Amino acid sequence: MTPLADPQIFPPLDREAELDRLALKMRQASGVGLQLLSLVGTQAESLIDMLPGPVREGLERATAAALESSFTAAAASRGRIADTSDWLTRAITVGTGAAGGFGGLPSALAELPVTTTIILRAIQSIADQHGFDPAKPEVRAACLRVFAAAGPLDDDDATDLSFLTMRLTVTGSAIHGLISKVAPRLAVPLGQKLAAQAVPVIGAAAGAATNYVFTSYYQEVAGVQFGLMRLAEQEGEPIEHLTHDLKKRLL
């Protein structure tokens, strides 16, 4: 990976203080799951059971297709459309979530790639804010890997940071393989999101709320991902070592 930008723009970080900051950011992201469960008013595990059988069976394929289209669209939009602030991105996804949920499951399925594109574009913007070029294959792969954190409805603490320990050696030719690995992880929370949106009209409110929370979650996780990458580059230290120290702070 190329060096970070001018140190006047990206001044040196204090290792321990930065890890403390990133630990707080990860806790904030994890707390989003509790917010979402209170919003949908049910247990996460039971949400997917509300979806029709064919939808459940095709969820992983739909997620992979959404990631494929979103990956290309988000990258193509850079340079044409200016990056937006975190709060504006959340506001936009609130709108798409409400529109998607208004018509029940069919419109929620149609909304899925749109919201995924907006979130992926926001992740790319956060990479750029940390001094990494989203056009580079390894950075694009890191943006995609943020989705491997699976989302706020995933309560598997052992996997919360698994995406951070992956080596950043993926090139453009391997992106499709990475999507196939990320899609099963992302399919679970997206299925829960779809179920929350499945009731017409009522689903509009659920869609707006879940999109806001999902967007907030992935923005926080992206901040941790690229914060660790920046610190690793500055310190000349393997990202796995920093991830280990970060996990100890989360115990």
mmCIF file of C-alpha atoms in Angstrom:
data_model
loop_
_atom_site.group_PDB
_atom_site.id
_atom_site.type_symbol
_atom_site.label_atom_id
_atom_site.label_comp_id
_atom_site.label_asym_id
_atom_site.label_seq_id
_atom_site.Cartn_x
_atom_site.Cartn_y
_atom_site.Cartn_z
ATOM 1 C CA MET A 1 0.000 0.000 0.000
ATOM 2 C CA THR A 2 1.271 3.452 -0.824
ATOM 3 C CA PRO A 3 2.345 5.704 2.050
ATOM 4 C CA LEU A 4 -0.126 8.017 3.673
ATOM 5 C CA ALA A 5 -0.487 11.598 2.511
ATOM 6 C CA ASP A 6 1.403 14.633 3.763
ATOM 7 C CA PRO A 7 2.018 14.294 7.543
ATOM 8 C CA GLN A 8 0.737 17.849 7.932
ATOM 9 C CA ILE A 9 -2.643 16.535 6.814
ATOM 10 C CA PHE A 10 -2.311 13.216 8.656
ATOM 11 C CA PRO A 11 -0.184 14.001 11.731
ATOM 12 C CA PRO A 12 1.413 11.140 13.689
ATOM 13 C CA LEU A 13 -0.891 9.325 16.072
ATOM 14 C CA ASP A 14 -0.213 8.248 19.631
ATOM 15 C CA ARG A 15 -0.539 4.455 19.416
ATOM 16 C CA GLU A 16 -2.199 3.823 22.784
ATOM 17 C CA ALA A 17 -4.499 6.835 22.604
ATOM 18 C CA GLU A 18 -5.588 5.892 19.087
ATOM 19 C CA LEU A 19 -6.351 2.310 20.131
ATOM 20 C CA ASP A 20 -8.423 3.654 23.031
ATOM 21 C CA ARG A 21 -10.334 5.863 20.585
ATOM 22 C CA LEU A 22 -10.952 2.977 18.198
ATOM 23 C CA ALA A 23 -12.126 0.743 21.056
ATOM 24 C CA LEU A 24 -14.693 3.387 21.986
ATOM 25 C CA LYS A 25 -15.780 3.568 18.340
ATOM 26 C CA MET A 26 -16.223 -0.202 18.210
ATOM 27 C CA ARG A 27 -18.304 -0.141 21.393
ATOM 28 C CA GLN A 28 -20.494 2.528 19.832
ATOM 29 C CA ALA A 29 -20.966 0.346 16.760
ATOM 30 C CA SER A 30 -21.835 -2.686 18.883
ATOM 31 C CA GLY A 31 -24.384 -0.674 20.840
ATOM 32 C CA VAL A 32 -26.250 -0.051 17.601
ATOM 33 C CA GLY A 33 -27.491 -3.643 17.656
ATOM 34 C CA LEU A 34 -29.396 -3.059 20.891
ATOM 35 C CA GLN A 35 -30.990 0.049 19.380
ATOM 36 C CA LEU A 36 -32.144 -1.891 16.350
ATOM 37 C CA LEU A 37 -33.607 -4.755 18.363
ATOM 38 C CA SER A 38 -35.639 -2.287 20.397
ATOM 39 C CA LEU A 39 -36.858 -0.631 17.190
ATOM 40 C CA VAL A 40 -38.060 -3.809 15.502
ATOM 41 C CA GLY A 41 -39.493 -5.104 18.760
ATOM 42 C CA THR A 42 -38.633 -8.780 18.315
ATOM 43 C CA GLN A 43 -35.793 -11.227 18.660
ATOM 44 C CA ALA A 44 -33.326 -11.070 15.776
ATOM 45 C CA GLU A 45 -33.305 -14.828 15.296
ATOM 46 C CA SER A 46 -37.029 -14.935 14.562
ATOM 47 C CA LEU A 47 -37.053 -12.192 11.939
ATOM 48 C CA ILE A 48 -35.759 -14.249 9.022
ATOM 49 C CA ASP A 49 -38.388 -16.913 9.737
ATOM 50 C CA MET A 50 -40.982 -14.292 8.762
ATOM 51 C CA LEU A 51 -39.710 -14.231 5.174
ATOM 52 C CA PRO A 52 -41.227 -16.509 2.519
ATOM 53 C CA GLY A 53 -39.258 -19.687 1.866
ATOM 54 C CA PRO A 54 -38.090 -18.738 -1.655
ATOM 55 C CA VAL A 55 -36.816 -15.384 -0.359
ATOM 56 C CA ARG A 56 -34.896 -17.050 2.470
ATOM 57 C CA GLU A 57 -33.372 -19.552 0.040
ATOM 58 C CA GLY A 58 -32.346 -16.851 -2.422
ATOM 59 C CA LEU A 59 -31.117 -14.369 0.148
ATOM 60 C CA GLU A 60 -27.438 -15.196 -0.199
ATOM 61 C CA ARG A 61 -27.595 -14.919 -3.999
ATOM 62 C CA ALA A 62 -29.471 -11.624 -3.741
ATOM 63 C CA THR A 63 -26.899 -10.304 -1.287
ATOM 64 C CA ALA A 64 -24.007 -11.279 -3.572
ATOM 65 C CA ALA A 65 -25.758 -9.657 -6.535
ATOM 66 C CA ALA A 66 -26.355 -6.486 -4.510
ATOM 67 C CA LEU A 67 -22.694 -6.380 -3.495
ATOM 68 C CA GLU A 68 -21.528 -6.919 -7.080
ATOM 69 C CA SER A 69 -23.653 -4.095 -8.479
ATOM 70 C CA SER A 70 -22.990 -1.815 -5.519
ATOM 71 C CA PHE A 71 -19.243 -2.347 -5.671
ATOM 72 C CA THR A 72 -19.136 -1.158 -9.276
ATOM 73 C CA ALA A 73 -21.653 1.654 -8.868
ATOM 74 C CA ALA A 74 -20.075 3.082 -5.728
ATOM 75 C CA ALA A 75 -16.628 3.170 -7.311
ATOM 76 C CA ALA A 76 -17.959 4.715 -10.542
ATOM 77 C CA SER A 77 -19.718 7.502 -8.631
ATOM 78 C CA ARG A 78 -16.494 8.804 -7.096
ATOM 79 C CA GLY A 79 -15.282 11.872 -8.968
ATOM 80 C CA ARG A 80 -18.780 12.509 -10.308
ATOM 81 C CA ILE A 81 -20.670 12.952 -7.072
ATOM 82 C CA ALA A 82 -19.075 14.672 -4.091
ATOM 83 C CA ASP A 83 -18.734 12.787 -0.826
ATOM 84 C CA THR A 84 -21.418 13.598 1.726
ATOM 85 C CA SER A 85 -21.145 13.946 5.480
ATOM 86 C CA ASP A 86 -21.953 10.989 7.727
ATOM 87 C CA TRP A 87 -25.266 12.483 8.839
ATOM 88 C CA LEU A 88 -26.365 13.283 5.279
ATOM 89 C CA THR A 89 -25.556 9.738 4.155
ATOM 90 C CA ARG A 90 -27.698 8.429 7.014
ATOM 91 C CA ALA A 91 -30.516 10.770 6.022
ATOM 92 C CA ILE A 92 -30.382 9.511 2.430
ATOM 93 C CA THR A 93 -30.570 5.870 3.518
ATOM 94 C CA VAL A 94 -33.482 6.737 5.816
ATOM 95 C CA GLY A 95 -35.307 7.912 2.697
ATOM 96 C CA THR A 96 -34.469 4.827 0.670
ATOM 97 C CA GLY A 97 -35.420 2.563 3.578
ATOM 98 C CA ALA A 98 -38.798 4.236 3.972
ATOM 99 C CA ALA A 99 -39.459 3.984 0.248
ATOM 100 C CA GLY A 100 -38.380 0.361 0.226
ATOM 101 C CA GLY A 101 -40.557 -0.586 3.168
ATOM 102 C CA PHE A 102 -43.656 1.278 1.994
ATOM 103 C CA GLY A 103 -44.549 -1.372 -0.562
ATOM 104 C CA GLY A 104 -43.654 -4.338 1.603
ATOM 105 C CA LEU A 105 -41.279 -7.112 0.607
ATOM 106 C CA PRO A 106 -41.150 -6.482 -3.190
ATOM 107 C CA SER A 107 -40.073 -2.853 -2.800
ATOM 108 C CA ALA A 108 -37.749 -3.775 0.081
ATOM 109 C CA LEU A 109 -35.945 -6.242 -2.199
ATOM 110 C CA ALA A 110 -35.662 -3.586 -4.907
ATOM 111 C CA GLU A 111 -34.265 -1.108 -2.389
ATOM 112 C CA LEU A 112 -31.561 -3.488 -1.166
ATOM 113 C CA PRO A 113 -28.868 -2.751 -3.807
ATOM 114 C CA VAL A 114 -29.557 0.993 -3.643
ATOM 115 C CA THR A 115 -28.929 1.209 0.083
ATOM 116 C CA THR A 116 -25.946 -1.144 -0.195
ATOM 117 C CA THR A 117 -24.421 1.173 -2.807
ATOM 118 C CA ILE A 118 -24.904 4.249 -0.620
ATOM 119 C CA ILE A 119 -23.345 2.526 2.400
ATOM 120 C CA LEU A 120 -20.409 1.205 0.346
ATOM 121 C CA ARG A 121 -19.825 4.671 -1.073
ATOM 122 C CA ALA A 122 -19.799 6.040 2.501
ATOM 123 C CA ILE A 123 -17.220 3.407 3.467
ATOM 124 C CA GLN A 124 -15.049 4.489 0.527
ATOM 125 C CA SER A 125 -15.318 8.088 1.703
ATOM 126 C CA ILE A 126 -14.106 7.092 5.181
ATOM 127 C CA ALA A 127 -11.144 5.279 3.606
ATOM 128 C CA ASP A 128 -10.297 8.480 1.755
ATOM 129 C CA GLN A 129 -10.558 10.502 4.973
ATOM 130 C CA HIS A 130 -7.865 8.246 6.475
ATOM 131 C CA GLY A 131 -5.521 8.793 3.534
ATOM 132 C CA PHE A 132 -6.252 5.649 1.501
ATOM 133 C CA ASP A 133 -7.158 5.768 -2.191
ATOM 134 C CA PRO A 134 -10.458 3.872 -2.750
ATOM 135 C CA ALA A 135 -9.466 3.325 -6.382
ATOM 136 C CA LYS A 136 -6.650 0.971 -5.373
ATOM 137 C CA PRO A 137 -7.652 -2.725 -5.403
ATOM 138 C CA GLU A 138 -6.428 -3.424 -1.868
ATOM 139 C CA VAL A 139 -8.366 -0.448 -0.489
ATOM 140 C CA ARG A 140 -11.484 -1.396 -2.457
ATOM 141 C CA ALA A 141 -11.181 -4.872 -0.959
ATOM 142 C CA ALA A 142 -10.828 -3.398 2.531
ATOM 143 C CA CYS A 143 -14.008 -1.362 1.938
ATOM 144 C CA LEU A 144 -15.841 -4.540 0.979
ATOM 145 C CA ARG A 145 -14.472 -6.383 3.998
ATOM 146 C CA VAL A 146 -16.166 -3.924 6.335
ATOM 147 C CA PHE A 147 -19.383 -5.766 5.471
ATOM 148 C CA ALA A 148 -17.850 -8.952 6.916
ATOM 149 C CA ALA A 149 -18.574 -7.466 10.346
ATOM 150 C CA ALA A 150 -22.083 -8.679 9.437
ATOM 151 C CA GLY A 151 -24.174 -5.895 10.916
ATOM 152 C CA PRO A 152 -25.772 -4.846 14.169
ATOM 153 C CA LEU A 153 -28.162 -7.798 14.434
ATOM 154 C CA ASP A 154 -25.287 -10.282 14.486
ATOM 155 C CA ASP A 155 -24.624 -11.136 18.131
ATOM 156 C CA ASP A 156 -21.622 -13.407 17.486
ATOM 157 C CA ASP A 157 -18.977 -11.507 19.443
ATOM 158 C CA ALA A 158 -16.231 -13.814 18.188
ATOM 159 C CA THR A 159 -16.699 -12.550 14.636
ATOM 160 C CA ASP A 160 -17.135 -8.841 15.336
ATOM 161 C CA LEU A 161 -13.511 -8.103 14.505
ATOM 162 C CA SER A 162 -12.727 -11.033 12.233
ATOM 163 C CA PHE A 163 -12.663 -8.805 9.176
ATOM 164 C CA LEU A 164 -9.840 -6.764 10.689
ATOM 165 C CA THR A 165 -7.378 -9.654 10.787
ATOM 166 C CA MET A 166 -7.612 -10.473 7.078
ATOM 167 C CA ARG A 167 -4.464 -9.655 5.132
ATOM 168 C CA LEU A 168 -4.829 -6.809 2.651
ATOM 169 C CA THR A 169 -3.394 -8.630 -0.360
ATOM 170 C CA VAL A 170 -6.512 -8.929 -2.505
ATOM 171 C CA THR A 171 -6.153 -7.589 -6.034
ATOM 172 C CA GLY A 172 -8.813 -6.685 -8.564
ATOM 173 C CA SER A 173 -8.958 -10.199 -10.012
ATOM 174 C CA ALA A 174 -9.884 -11.654 -6.620
ATOM 175 C CA ILE A 175 -12.765 -9.288 -5.803
ATOM 176 C CA HIS A 176 -15.466 -11.712 -6.960
ATOM 177 C CA GLY A 177 -14.078 -14.384 -4.671
ATOM 178 C CA LEU A 178 -14.096 -11.948 -1.780
ATOM 179 C CA ILE A 179 -17.718 -11.035 -2.492
ATOM 180 C CA SER A 180 -18.655 -14.724 -2.379
ATOM 181 C CA LYS A 181 -17.073 -14.962 1.084
ATOM 182 C CA VAL A 182 -18.617 -11.756 2.439
ATOM 183 C CA ALA A 183 -22.129 -12.395 1.070
ATOM 184 C CA PRO A 184 -23.084 -15.245 3.461
ATOM 185 C CA ARG A 185 -22.128 -13.089 6.461
ATOM 186 C CA LEU A 186 -24.032 -10.072 5.170
ATOM 187 C CA ALA A 187 -27.076 -12.098 4.098
ATOM 188 C CA VAL A 188 -28.124 -12.734 7.710
ATOM 189 C CA PRO A 189 -28.556 -9.122 8.871
ATOM 190 C CA LEU A 190 -29.942 -8.069 5.487
ATOM 191 C CA GLY A 191 -32.541 -10.826 5.760
ATOM 192 C CA GLN A 192 -33.509 -9.519 9.176
ATOM 193 C CA LYS A 193 -33.746 -6.020 7.730
ATOM 194 C CA LEU A 194 -36.003 -7.243 4.906
ATOM 195 C CA ALA A 195 -38.263 -9.013 7.381
ATOM 196 C CA ALA A 196 -38.632 -5.821 9.402
ATOM 197 C CA GLN A 197 -39.709 -4.035 6.201
ATOM 198 C CA ALA A 198 -42.022 -6.796 4.979
ATOM 199 C CA VAL A 199 -45.318 -5.309 6.230
ATOM 200 C CA PRO A 200 -46.492 -2.580 3.819
ATOM 201 C CA VAL A 201 -46.734 0.985 5.215
ATOM 202 C CA ILE A 202 -45.590 -0.148 8.675
ATOM 203 C CA GLY A 203 -42.510 -1.424 6.890
ATOM 204 C CA ALA A 204 -41.756 2.129 5.779
ATOM 205 C CA ALA A 205 -41.055 3.169 9.367
ATOM 206 C CA ALA A 206 -39.089 -0.011 9.996
ATOM 207 C CA GLY A 207 -37.125 0.508 6.785
ATOM 208 C CA ALA A 208 -36.216 4.072 7.701
ATOM 209 C CA ALA A 209 -35.156 3.073 11.219
ATOM 210 C CA THR A 210 -33.164 0.001 10.225
ATOM 211 C CA ASN A 211 -31.387 1.830 7.410
ATOM 212 C CA TYR A 212 -30.364 4.621 9.748
ATOM 213 C CA VAL A 213 -28.959 2.147 12.241
ATOM 214 C CA PHE A 214 -27.256 -0.038 9.630
ATOM 215 C CA THR A 215 -25.623 2.984 8.002
ATOM 216 C CA SER A 216 -24.446 4.304 11.364
ATOM 217 C CA TYR A 217 -23.057 0.878 12.219
ATOM 218 C CA TYR A 218 -21.031 0.429 9.053
ATOM 219 C CA GLN A 219 -19.700 3.990 9.219
ATOM 220 C CA GLU A 220 -18.405 3.324 12.736
ATOM 221 C CA VAL A 221 -16.911 -0.032 11.719
ATOM 222 C CA ALA A 222 -15.239 1.556 8.683
ATOM 223 C CA GLY A 223 -13.715 4.155 10.982
ATOM 224 C CA VAL A 224 -12.209 1.332 13.047
ATOM 225 C CA GLN A 225 -11.010 -0.563 9.955
ATOM 226 C CA PHE A 226 -9.213 2.354 8.353
ATOM 227 C CA GLY A 227 -8.079 3.806 11.666
ATOM 228 C CA LEU A 228 -6.248 0.538 12.341
ATOM 229 C CA MET A 229 -4.830 0.473 8.833
ATOM 230 C CA ARG A 230 -3.504 4.007 9.206
ATOM 231 C CA LEU A 231 -1.973 3.212 12.603
ATOM 232 C CA ALA A 232 -0.417 0.007 11.249
ATOM 233 C CA GLU A 233 1.203 1.920 8.410
ATOM 234 C CA GLN A 234 2.491 4.633 10.714
ATOM 235 C CA GLU A 235 3.915 2.193 13.257
ATOM 236 C CA GLY A 236 5.218 -0.323 10.710
ATOM 237 C CA GLU A 237 3.341 -2.935 12.736
ATOM 238 C CA PRO A 238 1.212 -5.848 11.468
ATOM 239 C CA ILE A 239 -2.475 -5.006 11.660
ATOM 240 C CA GLU A 240 -3.044 -8.349 13.430
ATOM 241 C CA HIS A 241 -0.993 -7.093 16.403
ATOM 242 C CA LEU A 242 -3.031 -3.913 16.619
ATOM 243 C CA THR A 243 -6.269 -5.882 16.318
ATOM 244 C CA HIS A 244 -5.170 -8.101 19.208
ATOM 245 C CA ASP A 245 -4.495 -5.042 21.377
ATOM 246 C CA LEU A 246 -7.827 -3.546 20.356
ATOM 247 C CA LYS A 247 -9.684 -6.729 21.304
ATOM 248 C CA LYS A 248 -8.080 -6.668 24.780
ATOM 249 C CA ARG A 249 -9.525 -3.195 25.270
ATOM 250 C CA LEU A 250 -13.001 -4.525 24.422
ATOM 251 C CA LEU A 251 -12.995 -7.309 27.038
#
